[in-house]
Amino acid sequence: MSTRFSATTKAVPTGLVLTLAGELDSATAPAANQAVQRLALRDGDQLIVDLTGLTFCDSSGIAALIAARARARGAGATIALAAVPRHLTKVFGLLGLTDLFVVHPTAEHAQQAPAAEH
């Protein structure tokens, strides 16, 4: 288990960007979940989860991403993932989760694209 993890949030014109960096695993998923619960999402916002700095993600981390999706949808917001690491893209495919999230190459691209929800 790891403790090298950070979750930071910034407001952007389309909503919020939640940046997750480091190792998202069973030890750090609770911190990710707490960060998601603290988000001040409003109806019509887009939550962009930027994974540029994510180096590892286990099943607990995937569960945290799914919980973020549920939180966004519950607030009337959309969600998109940005800069999904190749290893996580492969895992999403193996688990049949590829249609669960809209994915963009960068957080900036996600901000410029029309918000879409799967």
PDB file of C-alpha atoms in Angstrom:
ATOM      1  CA  MET A   1       0.000   0.000   0.000  1.00  0.00           C
ATOM      2  CA  SER A   2       1.078   3.528  -0.668  1.00  0.00           C
ATOM      3  CA  THR A   3       0.640   6.934   0.825  1.00  0.00           C
ATOM      4  CA  ARG A   4       2.050   8.942  -2.108  1.00  0.00           C
ATOM      5  CA  PHE A   5      -1.142  10.583  -3.294  1.00  0.00           C
ATOM      6  CA  SER A   6      -2.632  14.036  -3.726  1.00  0.00           C
ATOM      7  CA  ALA A   7      -6.023  15.411  -4.673  1.00  0.00           C
ATOM      8  CA  THR A   8      -6.355  19.060  -5.620  1.00  0.00           C
ATOM      9  CA  THR A   9      -9.303  21.000  -6.940  1.00  0.00           C
ATOM     10  CA  LYS A  10      -9.586  24.154  -8.999  1.00  0.00           C
ATOM     11  CA  ALA A  11     -12.554  26.026 -10.352  1.00  0.00           C
ATOM     12  CA  VAL A  12     -12.755  26.541 -14.106  1.00  0.00           C
ATOM     13  CA  PRO A  13     -15.471  28.207 -16.203  1.00  0.00           C
ATOM     14  CA  THR A  14     -17.130  24.840 -16.930  1.00  0.00           C
ATOM     15  CA  GLY A  15     -17.120  23.608 -13.317  1.00  0.00           C
ATOM     16  CA  LEU A  16     -14.311  21.942 -11.394  1.00  0.00           C
ATOM     17  CA  VAL A  17     -11.094  20.081 -12.144  1.00  0.00           C
ATOM     18  CA  LEU A  18     -10.126  17.450  -9.590  1.00  0.00           C
ATOM     19  CA  THR A  19      -6.506  16.438 -10.121  1.00  0.00           C
ATOM     20  CA  LEU A  20      -5.512  13.054  -8.704  1.00  0.00           C
ATOM     21  CA  ALA A  21      -1.797  12.286  -8.605  1.00  0.00           C
ATOM     22  CA  GLY A  22       0.352   9.492  -7.292  1.00  0.00           C
ATOM     23  CA  GLU A  23      -0.913   6.066  -6.344  1.00  0.00           C
ATOM     24  CA  LEU A  24      -4.666   5.605  -5.995  1.00  0.00           C
ATOM     25  CA  ASP A  25      -5.038   2.383  -4.041  1.00  0.00           C
ATOM     26  CA  SER A  26      -6.735   0.969  -0.954  1.00  0.00           C
ATOM     27  CA  ALA A  27      -4.636   3.216   1.287  1.00  0.00           C
ATOM     28  CA  THR A  28      -5.377   6.435  -0.605  1.00  0.00           C
ATOM     29  CA  ALA A  29      -8.868   5.858  -2.019  1.00  0.00           C
ATOM     30  CA  PRO A  30     -10.482   7.201   1.190  1.00  0.00           C
ATOM     31  CA  ALA A  31      -8.664  10.527   0.641  1.00  0.00           C
ATOM     32  CA  ALA A  32      -9.919  10.596  -2.958  1.00  0.00           C
ATOM     33  CA  ASN A  33     -13.450   9.877  -1.779  1.00  0.00           C
ATOM     34  CA  GLN A  34     -13.228  12.668   0.810  1.00  0.00           C
ATOM     35  CA  ALA A  35     -12.007  15.092  -1.854  1.00  0.00           C
ATOM     36  CA  VAL A  36     -14.953  14.170  -4.058  1.00  0.00           C
ATOM     37  CA  GLN A  37     -17.448  14.606  -1.215  1.00  0.00           C
ATOM     38  CA  ARG A  38     -16.078  18.115  -0.508  1.00  0.00           C
ATOM     39  CA  LEU A  39     -16.626  19.260  -4.107  1.00  0.00           C
ATOM     40  CA  ALA A  40     -19.104  22.113  -4.458  1.00  0.00           C
ATOM     41  CA  LEU A  41     -20.770  20.800  -7.607  1.00  0.00           C
ATOM     42  CA  ARG A  42     -23.831  22.538  -9.021  1.00  0.00           C
ATOM     43  CA  ASP A  43     -26.420  21.516 -11.551  1.00  0.00           C
ATOM     44  CA  GLY A  44     -24.928  21.906 -15.025  1.00  0.00           C
ATOM     45  CA  ASP A  45     -21.293  21.847 -13.881  1.00  0.00           C
ATOM     46  CA  GLN A  46     -18.736  19.568 -15.440  1.00  0.00           C
ATOM     47  CA  LEU A  47     -16.398  17.686 -13.120  1.00  0.00           C
ATOM     48  CA  ILE A  48     -13.140  16.913 -14.871  1.00  0.00           C
ATOM     49  CA  VAL A  49     -10.979  14.329 -13.126  1.00  0.00           C
ATOM     50  CA  ASP A  50      -7.437  14.937 -14.343  1.00  0.00           C
ATOM     51  CA  LEU A  51      -5.319  11.792 -14.072  1.00  0.00           C
ATOM     52  CA  THR A  52      -2.145  13.199 -15.625  1.00  0.00           C
ATOM     53  CA  GLY A  53      -0.078  12.429 -12.542  1.00  0.00           C
ATOM     54  CA  LEU A  54      -1.691   9.121 -11.625  1.00  0.00           C
ATOM     55  CA  THR A  55       1.009   6.461 -11.485  1.00  0.00           C
ATOM     56  CA  PHE A  56      -1.018   3.526 -10.153  1.00  0.00           C
ATOM     57  CA  CYS A  57      -4.678   2.652  -9.680  1.00  0.00           C
ATOM     58  CA  ASP A  58      -6.056  -0.537  -8.171  1.00  0.00           C
ATOM     59  CA  SER A  59      -9.654  -1.698  -7.737  1.00  0.00           C
ATOM     60  CA  SER A  60     -10.145   0.678  -4.789  1.00  0.00           C
ATOM     61  CA  GLY A  61      -9.095   3.543  -7.017  1.00  0.00           C
ATOM     62  CA  ILE A  62     -11.468   2.471  -9.758  1.00  0.00           C
ATOM     63  CA  ALA A  63     -14.246   2.326  -7.163  1.00  0.00           C
ATOM     64  CA  ALA A  64     -13.340   5.890  -6.137  1.00  0.00           C
ATOM     65  CA  LEU A  65     -13.647   7.049  -9.766  1.00  0.00           C
ATOM     66  CA  ILE A  66     -17.041   5.371 -10.049  1.00  0.00           C
ATOM     67  CA  ALA A  67     -18.093   7.044  -6.786  1.00  0.00           C
ATOM     68  CA  ALA A  68     -16.996  10.402  -8.237  1.00  0.00           C
ATOM     69  CA  ARG A  69     -19.247   9.739 -11.217  1.00  0.00           C
ATOM     70  CA  ALA A  70     -22.176   8.985  -8.903  1.00  0.00           C
ATOM     71  CA  ARG A  71     -21.487  12.139  -6.871  1.00  0.00           C
ATOM     72  CA  ALA A  72     -21.373  14.306 -10.003  1.00  0.00           C
ATOM     73  CA  ARG A  73     -24.541  12.824 -11.431  1.00  0.00           C
ATOM     74  CA  GLY A  74     -26.295  13.215  -8.071  1.00  0.00           C
ATOM     75  CA  ALA A  75     -25.475  16.933  -8.159  1.00  0.00           C
ATOM     76  CA  GLY A  76     -26.767  17.304 -11.724  1.00  0.00           C
ATOM     77  CA  ALA A  77     -23.240  17.639 -13.088  1.00  0.00           C
ATOM     78  CA  THR A  78     -21.463  15.741 -15.826  1.00  0.00           C
ATOM     79  CA  ILE A  79     -18.094  14.056 -15.413  1.00  0.00           C
ATOM     80  CA  ALA A  80     -15.164  13.496 -17.724  1.00  0.00           C
ATOM     81  CA  LEU A  81     -11.781  11.899 -17.193  1.00  0.00           C
ATOM     82  CA  ALA A  82      -8.692  13.552 -18.617  1.00  0.00           C
ATOM     83  CA  ALA A  83      -5.288  12.071 -19.403  1.00  0.00           C
ATOM     84  CA  VAL A  84      -6.211   8.529 -18.437  1.00  0.00           C
ATOM     85  CA  PRO A  85      -2.996   6.502 -18.175  1.00  0.00           C
ATOM     86  CA  ARG A  86      -2.633   3.665 -20.667  1.00  0.00           C
ATOM     87  CA  HIS A  87      -2.622   0.990 -17.937  1.00  0.00           C
ATOM     88  CA  LEU A  88      -5.936   2.301 -16.579  1.00  0.00           C
ATOM     89  CA  THR A  89      -7.495   2.460 -20.041  1.00  0.00           C
ATOM     90  CA  LYS A  90      -6.598  -1.199 -20.473  1.00  0.00           C
ATOM     91  CA  VAL A  91      -8.126  -2.125 -17.101  1.00  0.00           C
ATOM     92  CA  PHE A  92     -11.318  -0.203 -17.928  1.00  0.00           C
ATOM     93  CA  GLY A  93     -11.545  -2.228 -21.134  1.00  0.00           C
ATOM     94  CA  LEU A  94     -11.036  -5.533 -19.332  1.00  0.00           C
ATOM     95  CA  LEU A  95     -13.717  -4.637 -16.782  1.00  0.00           C
ATOM     96  CA  GLY A  96     -16.201  -3.381 -19.371  1.00  0.00           C
ATOM     97  CA  LEU A  97     -16.078   0.185 -18.015  1.00  0.00           C
ATOM     98  CA  THR A  98     -15.038   2.005 -21.189  1.00  0.00           C
ATOM     99  CA  ASP A  99     -18.526   3.391 -21.742  1.00  0.00           C
ATOM    100  CA  LEU A 100     -18.862   4.645 -18.167  1.00  0.00           C
ATOM    101  CA  PHE A 101     -16.796   7.818 -18.639  1.00  0.00           C
ATOM    102  CA  VAL A 102     -16.230  10.431 -21.311  1.00  0.00           C
ATOM    103  CA  VAL A 103     -12.457  10.589 -21.785  1.00  0.00           C
ATOM    104  CA  HIS A 104     -10.341  13.496 -23.063  1.00  0.00           C
ATOM    105  CA  PRO A 105      -6.604  13.690 -23.721  1.00  0.00           C
ATOM    106  CA  THR A 106      -6.151  16.670 -21.366  1.00  0.00           C
ATOM    107  CA  ALA A 107      -8.142  18.669 -18.817  1.00  0.00           C
ATOM    108  CA  GLU A 108      -7.904  21.684 -21.120  1.00  0.00           C
ATOM    109  CA  HIS A 109      -9.441  19.691 -23.965  1.00  0.00           C
ATOM    110  CA  ALA A 110     -12.251  18.548 -21.665  1.00  0.00           C
ATOM    111  CA  GLN A 111     -13.008  22.147 -20.756  1.00  0.00           C
ATOM    112  CA  GLN A 112     -13.329  23.123 -24.412  1.00  0.00           C
ATOM    113  CA  ALA A 113     -15.392  20.117 -25.506  1.00  0.00           C
ATOM    114  CA  PRO A 114     -19.152  20.079 -25.077  1.00  0.00           C
ATOM    115  CA  ALA A 115     -20.031  18.276 -21.846  1.00  0.00           C
ATOM    116  CA  ALA A 116     -21.388  14.813 -22.551  1.00  0.00           C
ATOM    117  CA  GLU A 117     -22.472  12.084 -20.183  1.00  0.00           C
ATOM    118  CA  HIS A 118     -22.450   8.350 -20.670  1.00  0.00           C
TER     119      HIS A 118
END
